[in-house]
């Protein structure tokens, strides 16, 4: 896997050249005004909310035994657990106060404690999926985390901040493990096939394709080339074959999360003029992607024999929790808990003491959720078919 990792790293691409001005948002004046207002956002990895599942205050409760053989994680800074630590990038969280409430201390997680996959692992009775590099050091069959802060579905997304692993590269690393490394840990090919078919794959991706790409017109030309709906279609069309590649390697159970309301995160909500709590123009952008995601997943479940693609419905729950925080046991859904650069809109300033009541805050920094939000999110997805559908993760493991 070392050789494969080096190969992937060598293939990192620079941002594509401009391919034309296009007509941009002339037919979408509200969104056009939104883009004009939004300044170049931080080079750090962005946004959390595609994974947030809130409704009641329920803590993660460990399962008495493994409900699935493994949990594999793909995505961005929302679920990166330290993969970016050794990359030459600005998108890192390997310093305090990140990890302030995590049992393992500072790890590279972009929050004060656990991520959603950490909590899902607890609910499944599995250890936290380690960084994909862990396979180099020890045989790991309970899952791996390939997520990389700053990256997205499109290969060029976020790479102006430094090196990160796009979804394509994350999938390639999984393929390498499935072909070259994991099979030797099983007695037979049938045993290995059964293992992959029963494992859970979670995908948290697409946030940065908006925050660090589409809404960065000074660096990327996507907003000048694509209207909002065609851009969403591009993302879904790019995502689909990556999921099929995972299926072709033997994976059968997938949980793919929507993008949350990005107009509500501090870096955008505090950085643009708008009425109300959130910038609804930015929220409108991701709604197109979410509307297209569900039928795509339904079609894949129908067309790929033996598969089940579950949709993680992040957007509406997230939005409601931010607008009505008291209904979710929160007192602050607008401000970062840690002290951040530029008035609460960017990553945490190193070594400064965060707020004393992180469990009452929705946001840890200008982009990402607190531990308690991840806990609620995972619990709702695990148990509630209104959040993860057509089946909850608890039902998915029984299929």
Short mmCIF file of C-alpha atoms in Angstrom, two decimals:
data_model
loop_
_atom_site.label_atom_id
_atom_site.label_comp_id
_atom_site.label_asym_id
_atom_site.label_seq_id
_atom_site.Cartn_x
_atom_site.Cartn_y
_atom_site.Cartn_z
CA UNK A 1 0.00 0.00 0.00
CA UNK A 2 3.02 2.27 0.46
CA UNK A 3 3.74 2.16 -3.27
CA UNK A 4 0.11 2.81 -4.06
CA UNK A 5 0.01 5.79 -1.73
CA UNK A 6 3.09 7.26 -3.36
CA UNK A 7 1.49 6.75 -6.75
CA UNK A 8 -1.64 8.55 -5.68
CA UNK A 9 0.32 11.41 -4.19
CA UNK A 10 2.35 11.76 -7.37
CA UNK A 11 -0.80 12.10 -9.40
CA UNK A 12 -2.19 15.09 -7.54
CA UNK A 13 -3.26 17.66 -10.13
CA UNK A 14 -3.06 21.43 -10.14
CA UNK A 15 -6.22 23.46 -10.65
CA UNK A 16 -7.49 23.30 -14.22
CA UNK A 17 -7.02 26.25 -16.51
CA UNK A 18 -9.97 28.51 -17.09
CA UNK A 19 -12.27 27.20 -19.81
CA UNK A 20 -14.38 30.23 -20.47
CA UNK A 21 -16.37 32.93 -18.81
CA UNK A 22 -19.84 31.65 -19.62
CA UNK A 23 -22.92 33.50 -18.49
CA UNK A 24 -22.55 32.74 -14.79
CA UNK A 25 -25.57 33.64 -12.71
CA UNK A 26 -27.33 36.11 -14.94
CA UNK A 27 -30.51 34.06 -14.70
CA UNK A 28 -30.05 33.62 -10.93
CA UNK A 29 -29.80 37.19 -9.60
CA UNK A 30 -30.23 36.21 -5.95
CA UNK A 31 -27.41 33.69 -6.15
CA UNK A 32 -25.33 36.09 -8.21
CA UNK A 33 -25.63 38.69 -5.46
CA UNK A 34 -24.69 36.06 -2.92
CA UNK A 35 -21.53 35.14 -4.80
CA UNK A 36 -20.60 38.79 -5.18
CA UNK A 37 -20.87 39.22 -1.44
CA UNK A 38 -18.90 36.17 -0.41
CA UNK A 39 -15.21 36.91 -0.11
CA UNK A 40 -12.50 34.36 -0.75
CA UNK A 41 -12.96 31.87 2.08
CA UNK A 42 -10.18 30.35 4.13
CA UNK A 43 -7.81 27.84 2.62
CA UNK A 44 -8.53 25.57 5.48
CA UNK A 45 -10.83 22.62 5.04
CA UNK A 46 -14.44 23.49 5.26
CA UNK A 47 -17.87 22.69 6.41
CA UNK A 48 -19.28 20.14 8.43
CA UNK A 49 -22.92 20.02 8.01
CA UNK A 50 -23.34 17.23 5.40
CA UNK A 51 -23.02 14.86 8.38
CA UNK A 52 -25.19 16.46 11.03
CA UNK A 53 -28.18 14.43 12.23
CA UNK A 54 -30.00 16.25 15.03
CA UNK A 55 -33.33 15.81 16.71
CA UNK A 56 -32.98 14.73 20.33
CA UNK A 57 -30.12 14.73 22.79
CA UNK A 58 -29.01 11.09 22.60
CA UNK A 59 -25.44 10.13 23.35
CA UNK A 60 -23.57 7.41 21.45
CA UNK A 61 -24.02 4.13 23.29
CA UNK A 62 -21.49 1.39 22.50
CA UNK A 63 -22.89 -1.82 21.07
CA UNK A 64 -22.21 -4.96 23.14
CA UNK A 65 -20.53 -6.52 20.12
CA UNK A 66 -19.63 -5.74 16.51
CA UNK A 67 -22.75 -5.34 14.37
CA UNK A 68 -20.67 -5.11 11.20
CA UNK A 69 -17.16 -6.34 10.43
CA UNK A 70 -15.82 -2.92 9.42
CA UNK A 71 -16.56 0.78 8.89
CA UNK A 72 -14.83 2.59 6.04
CA UNK A 73 -14.85 6.38 5.79
CA UNK A 74 -14.49 8.67 2.77
CA UNK A 75 -14.84 12.44 2.79
CA UNK A 76 -13.43 15.83 3.74
CA UNK A 77 -12.51 17.71 6.93
CA UNK A 78 -15.87 16.84 8.39
CA UNK A 79 -14.54 13.32 8.96
CA UNK A 80 -10.75 13.57 8.49
CA UNK A 81 -9.13 12.01 11.57
CA UNK A 82 -5.54 13.03 10.87
CA UNK A 83 -4.77 11.97 7.30
CA UNK A 84 -3.77 15.54 6.45
CA UNK A 85 -1.22 15.75 9.26
CA UNK A 86 1.66 14.60 7.08
CA UNK A 87 0.59 16.39 3.93
CA UNK A 88 2.05 19.77 2.89
CA UNK A 89 -1.19 21.67 3.37
CA UNK A 90 -2.72 24.48 5.37
CA UNK A 91 -5.78 22.31 6.02
CA UNK A 92 -4.65 20.79 9.32
CA UNK A 93 -6.09 20.55 12.80
CA UNK A 94 -3.15 18.97 14.60
CA UNK A 95 -2.94 21.55 17.38
CA UNK A 96 -4.91 22.59 20.44
CA UNK A 97 -7.68 23.48 21.00
CA UNK A 98 -8.67 20.87 18.38
CA UNK A 99 -9.05 17.61 20.28
CA UNK A 100 -9.67 19.50 23.51
CA UNK A 101 -12.34 17.00 24.59
CA UNK A 102 -11.13 13.92 22.72
CA UNK A 103 -9.84 10.92 24.65
CA UNK A 104 -6.86 10.70 22.31
CA UNK A 105 -6.05 14.40 22.50
CA UNK A 106 -4.91 16.23 19.39
CA UNK A 107 -5.20 13.86 16.42
CA UNK A 108 -5.99 16.04 13.42
CA UNK A 109 -9.76 15.90 13.80
CA UNK A 110 -11.34 19.26 12.95
CA UNK A 111 -13.41 19.39 16.13
CA UNK A 112 -13.11 19.28 19.90
CA UNK A 113 -13.87 15.57 20.12
CA UNK A 114 -15.39 12.83 17.98
CA UNK A 115 -16.56 12.95 14.40
CA UNK A 116 -19.74 11.30 13.12
CA UNK A 117 -17.86 8.14 12.00
CA UNK A 118 -16.31 7.86 15.47
CA UNK A 119 -19.78 7.83 16.98
CA UNK A 120 -21.08 5.43 14.35
CA UNK A 121 -18.20 3.09 15.18
CA UNK A 122 -19.24 3.18 18.85
CA UNK A 123 -22.81 2.35 17.91
CA UNK A 124 -21.61 -0.52 15.71
CA UNK A 125 -19.35 -1.88 18.43
CA UNK A 126 -16.20 -1.17 16.40
CA UNK A 127 -13.01 0.76 17.17
CA UNK A 128 -12.67 4.18 15.59
CA UNK A 129 -11.57 3.71 11.96
CA UNK A 130 -7.88 4.65 11.96
CA UNK A 131 -6.08 6.68 9.32
CA UNK A 132 -5.51 4.70 6.15
CA UNK A 133 -1.77 4.78 6.83
CA UNK A 134 -2.38 2.53 9.84
CA UNK A 135 -2.50 -0.41 7.48
CA UNK A 136 1.23 0.04 6.92
CA UNK A 137 1.89 -0.52 10.60
CA UNK A 138 -0.59 -3.24 11.53
CA UNK A 139 -3.22 -5.43 9.93
CA UNK A 140 -6.52 -3.58 10.35
CA UNK A 141 -9.73 -5.35 9.35
CA UNK A 142 -12.23 -3.21 11.27
CA UNK A 143 -12.13 -0.36 8.75
CA UNK A 144 -10.02 2.58 7.66
CA UNK A 145 -10.50 6.33 7.24
CA UNK A 146 -9.45 7.79 3.87
CA UNK A 147 -10.96 11.27 4.38
CA UNK A 148 -8.88 14.33 3.61
CA UNK A 149 -9.58 17.90 4.71
CA UNK A 150 -9.97 20.44 1.93
CA UNK A 151 -10.75 18.00 -0.89
CA UNK A 152 -13.99 17.16 -2.64
CA UNK A 153 -15.68 15.29 -5.47
CA UNK A 154 -13.90 17.24 -8.19
CA UNK A 155 -10.16 16.51 -8.37
CA UNK A 156 -9.15 20.18 -8.38
CA UNK A 157 -11.26 21.24 -5.38
CA UNK A 158 -9.28 22.72 -2.51
CA UNK A 159 -5.84 22.00 -3.88
CA UNK A 160 -4.84 25.67 -3.76
CA UNK A 161 -4.41 25.14 0.02
CA UNK A 162 -1.94 22.32 -0.49
CA UNK A 163 -2.07 18.57 -0.86
CA UNK A 164 -5.21 16.61 -0.10
CA UNK A 165 -6.85 13.44 -1.34
CA UNK A 166 -9.77 13.91 -3.72
CA UNK A 167 -12.56 11.34 -3.65
CA UNK A 168 -11.04 9.65 -6.69
CA UNK A 169 -7.75 9.20 -4.85
CA UNK A 170 -9.47 7.98 -1.70
CA UNK A 171 -11.31 5.36 -3.73
CA UNK A 172 -8.07 4.35 -5.40
CA UNK A 173 -6.45 3.77 -2.01
CA UNK A 174 -9.39 1.60 -0.97
CA UNK A 175 -9.10 -0.38 -4.21
CA UNK A 176 -5.42 -0.96 -3.53
CA UNK A 177 -6.17 -2.24 -0.04
CA UNK A 178 -8.98 -4.47 -1.32
CA UNK A 179 -6.77 -5.98 -4.02
CA UNK A 180 -3.30 -6.11 -2.48
CA UNK A 181 -3.57 -5.99 1.30
CA UNK A 182 -6.83 -7.10 2.86
CA UNK A 183 -7.31 -10.48 1.10
CA UNK A 184 -4.20 -11.98 2.72
CA UNK A 185 -5.81 -11.51 6.14
CA UNK A 186 -8.64 -13.91 5.32
CA UNK A 187 -8.68 -17.67 4.89
CA UNK A 188 -10.43 -17.68 1.56
CA UNK A 189 -11.74 -15.42 -1.17
CA UNK A 190 -15.30 -16.28 -0.13
CA UNK A 191 -14.61 -15.17 3.45
CA UNK A 192 -13.13 -11.91 2.19
CA UNK A 193 -16.06 -11.31 -0.16
CA UNK A 194 -18.49 -11.83 2.72
CA UNK A 195 -16.49 -9.39 4.85
CA UNK A 196 -16.66 -6.61 2.24
CA UNK A 197 -20.33 -7.23 1.54
CA UNK A 198 -21.20 -6.80 5.22
CA UNK A 199 -18.94 -3.80 5.89
CA UNK A 200 -20.41 -0.27 6.03
CA UNK A 201 -19.01 2.46 3.79
CA UNK A 202 -19.79 6.07 4.70
CA UNK A 203 -19.29 9.02 2.34
CA UNK A 204 -19.28 12.66 3.51
CA UNK A 205 -18.30 14.71 0.47
CA UNK A 206 -19.26 17.73 -1.64
CA UNK A 207 -19.07 20.58 0.84
CA UNK A 208 -15.72 21.83 -0.40
CA UNK A 209 -16.81 21.65 -4.02
CA UNK A 210 -18.96 24.64 -3.12
CA UNK A 211 -17.10 26.39 -0.31
CA UNK A 212 -13.57 25.97 -1.63
CA UNK A 213 -14.37 25.87 -5.33
CA UNK A 214 -17.69 27.22 -6.67
CA UNK A 215 -17.78 30.10 -4.19
CA UNK A 216 -14.14 31.00 -4.87
CA UNK A 217 -14.37 32.76 -8.26
CA UNK A 218 -10.93 34.34 -7.82
CA UNK A 219 -9.36 30.88 -7.96
CA UNK A 220 -11.83 28.63 -9.79
CA UNK A 221 -13.90 29.43 -12.85
CA UNK A 222 -16.70 26.94 -12.12
CA UNK A 223 -19.23 29.62 -11.15
CA UNK A 224 -18.55 31.40 -14.44
CA UNK A 225 -18.76 28.19 -16.45
CA UNK A 226 -21.73 26.46 -14.82
CA UNK A 227 -25.12 27.68 -13.69
CA UNK A 228 -26.07 26.24 -10.27
CA UNK A 229 -28.12 23.30 -11.53
CA UNK A 230 -25.63 22.13 -14.16
CA UNK A 231 -22.86 22.35 -11.57
CA UNK A 232 -24.86 20.16 -9.17
CA UNK A 233 -25.45 17.73 -12.02
CA UNK A 234 -21.69 17.66 -12.68
CA UNK A 235 -20.99 16.78 -9.05
CA UNK A 236 -23.56 13.99 -8.95
CA UNK A 237 -22.36 12.62 -12.29
CA UNK A 238 -18.77 12.61 -10.98
CA UNK A 239 -19.73 11.01 -7.67
CA UNK A 240 -21.72 8.12 -9.16
CA UNK A 241 -18.88 6.22 -10.90
CA UNK A 242 -16.72 6.44 -7.77
CA UNK A 243 -19.45 4.72 -5.79
CA UNK A 244 -19.74 2.10 -8.51
CA UNK A 245 -15.99 1.45 -8.31
CA UNK A 246 -16.37 0.72 -4.60
CA UNK A 247 -19.22 -1.64 -5.42
CA UNK A 248 -17.10 -3.40 -8.06
CA UNK A 249 -14.48 -4.12 -5.39
CA UNK A 250 -17.08 -5.90 -3.29
CA UNK A 251 -18.70 -3.22 -1.12
CA UNK A 252 -22.49 -3.51 -0.87
CA UNK A 253 -23.66 -1.24 1.98
CA UNK A 254 -23.28 2.51 1.57
CA UNK A 255 -24.40 5.57 3.54
CA UNK A 256 -24.02 8.76 1.50
CA UNK A 257 -24.74 12.06 3.25
CA UNK A 258 -26.31 15.18 1.81
CA UNK A 259 -24.59 18.53 1.92
CA UNK A 260 -25.92 20.64 4.77
CA UNK A 261 -27.08 24.26 4.52
CA UNK A 262 -23.73 25.90 3.88
CA UNK A 263 -25.27 29.35 4.12
CA UNK A 264 -25.60 28.81 7.87
CA UNK A 265 -21.96 28.11 8.70
CA UNK A 266 -20.16 31.06 10.33
CA UNK A 267 -17.62 31.53 7.56
CA UNK A 268 -20.46 32.29 5.10
CA UNK A 269 -23.26 33.49 7.38
CA UNK A 270 -20.97 36.05 9.03
CA UNK A 271 -19.16 36.94 5.83
CA UNK A 272 -22.07 38.08 3.71
CA UNK A 273 -25.00 40.45 4.05
CA UNK A 274 -28.36 38.75 4.25
CA UNK A 275 -31.59 38.69 6.18
CA UNK A 276 -32.14 36.14 8.90
CA UNK A 277 -29.73 33.62 10.40
CA UNK A 278 -28.46 32.07 7.16
CA UNK A 279 -27.45 33.14 3.69
CA UNK A 280 -30.26 31.50 1.73
CA UNK A 281 -28.62 32.11 -1.62
CA UNK A 282 -25.80 29.76 -0.67
CA UNK A 283 -28.27 27.25 0.75
CA UNK A 284 -30.07 27.28 -2.58
CA UNK A 285 -26.91 26.16 -4.36
CA UNK A 286 -26.51 22.93 -2.43
CA UNK A 287 -30.24 22.17 -2.55
CA UNK A 288 -29.83 21.34 -6.24
CA UNK A 289 -27.17 18.75 -5.43
CA UNK A 290 -29.26 17.21 -2.66
CA UNK A 291 -32.32 16.98 -4.91
CA UNK A 292 -30.31 15.04 -7.49
CA UNK A 293 -28.51 12.83 -4.97
CA UNK A 294 -31.54 10.85 -3.81
CA UNK A 295 -32.71 9.55 -7.22
CA UNK A 296 -29.12 8.72 -8.13
CA UNK A 297 -28.74 6.54 -5.02
CA UNK A 298 -32.13 4.92 -5.60
CA UNK A 299 -31.13 4.08 -9.15
CA UNK A 300 -27.84 2.54 -8.02
CA UNK A 301 -29.62 0.36 -5.46
CA UNK A 302 -31.93 -0.86 -8.21
CA UNK A 303 -29.27 -1.42 -10.87
CA UNK A 304 -26.40 -2.87 -8.77
CA UNK A 305 -27.39 -6.33 -7.57
CA UNK A 306 -27.23 -6.87 -3.82
CA UNK A 307 -26.46 -3.24 -3.01
CA UNK A 308 -28.13 -0.81 -0.63
CA UNK A 309 -27.40 2.91 -0.91
CA UNK A 310 -28.72 4.83 2.09
CA UNK A 311 -29.24 8.59 1.95
CA UNK A 312 -28.16 10.56 5.01
CA UNK A 313 -30.65 13.43 5.14
CA UNK A 314 -28.51 16.12 6.71
CA UNK A 315 -29.91 19.28 5.29
CA UNK A 316 -33.35 19.78 6.84
CA UNK A 317 -32.33 18.53 10.30
CA UNK A 318 -29.26 20.72 10.28
CA UNK A 319 -31.21 23.72 9.18
CA UNK A 320 -33.86 23.24 11.86
CA UNK A 321 -31.24 22.74 14.58
CA UNK A 322 -29.53 25.99 13.63
CA UNK A 323 -32.76 27.96 13.53
CA UNK A 324 -34.22 26.32 16.65
CA UNK A 325 -31.24 25.31 18.78
CA UNK A 326 -33.20 25.03 22.05
CA UNK A 327 -35.19 22.16 20.55
CA UNK A 328 -31.93 20.24 20.34
CA UNK A 329 -30.50 21.14 23.73
CA UNK A 330 -28.22 23.82 22.30
CA UNK A 331 -27.89 27.45 23.29
CA UNK A 332 -25.67 28.77 20.48
CA UNK A 333 -25.99 27.74 16.84
CA UNK A 334 -24.32 30.75 15.24
CA UNK A 335 -20.92 31.23 16.86
CA UNK A 336 -17.78 29.13 17.06
CA UNK A 337 -16.82 27.74 20.46
CA UNK A 338 -13.09 28.21 19.94
CA UNK A 339 -11.50 31.59 19.30
CA UNK A 340 -10.99 31.79 15.55
CA UNK A 341 -9.32 34.09 13.13
CA UNK A 342 -11.39 36.96 11.70
CA UNK A 343 -14.32 37.23 14.06
CA UNK A 344 -15.32 33.61 14.43
CA UNK A 345 -15.33 32.72 10.74
CA UNK A 346 -12.14 30.69 10.27
CA UNK A 347 -10.22 27.85 12.02
CA UNK A 348 -9.26 27.98 15.69
CA UNK A 349 -6.37 30.17 16.78
CA UNK A 350 -3.72 27.80 18.20
CA UNK A 351 -3.53 27.21 21.96
CA UNK A 352 -6.26 29.64 23.02
CA UNK A 353 -8.80 28.38 25.57
CA UNK A 354 -12.17 27.59 23.96
CA UNK A 355 -15.61 28.25 25.42
CA UNK A 356 -16.38 26.28 28.61
CA UNK A 357 -19.68 24.85 27.30
CA UNK A 358 -18.85 23.21 23.99
CA UNK A 359 -21.72 20.77 24.44
CA UNK A 360 -24.11 23.71 24.08
CA UNK A 361 -22.56 24.93 20.83
CA UNK A 362 -23.37 23.74 17.34
CA UNK A 363 -20.12 25.00 15.83
CA UNK A 364 -16.62 24.30 17.09
CA UNK A 365 -14.88 26.64 14.63
CA UNK A 366 -15.99 28.61 11.59
CA UNK A 367 -16.87 25.43 9.69
CA UNK A 368 -17.15 22.30 11.82
CA UNK A 369 -19.46 20.87 14.51
CA UNK A 370 -18.75 20.05 18.12
CA UNK A 371 -18.47 16.55 19.53
CA UNK A 372 -22.00 16.66 20.90
CA UNK A 373 -23.43 17.45 17.46
CA UNK A 374 -21.58 14.49 15.95
CA UNK A 375 -23.01 12.30 18.68
CA UNK A 376 -26.56 13.42 18.00
CA UNK A 377 -26.03 13.08 14.28
CA UNK A 378 -24.77 9.53 14.41
CA UNK A 379 -27.47 8.44 16.84
CA UNK A 380 -30.26 9.76 14.62
CA UNK A 381 -28.82 8.16 11.49
CA UNK A 382 -28.33 4.88 13.32
CA UNK A 383 -31.90 4.67 14.61
CA UNK A 384 -34.23 6.88 12.58
CA UNK A 385 -35.41 6.20 9.02
CA UNK A 386 -36.50 9.82 8.78
CA UNK A 387 -32.82 10.75 8.91
CA UNK A 388 -31.15 7.89 7.09
CA UNK A 389 -33.40 6.27 4.52
CA UNK A 390 -34.78 4.04 3.14
CA UNK A 391 -33.28 2.14 6.09
CA UNK A 392 -31.40 3.24 9.20
CA UNK A 393 -27.89 1.95 9.81
CA UNK A 394 -29.31 -0.31 12.52
CA UNK A 395 -31.47 -1.92 9.83
CA UNK A 396 -28.74 -1.81 7.20
CA UNK A 397 -26.49 -4.17 9.17
CA UNK A 398 -29.29 -6.75 9.19
CA UNK A 399 -29.65 -6.82 5.42
#
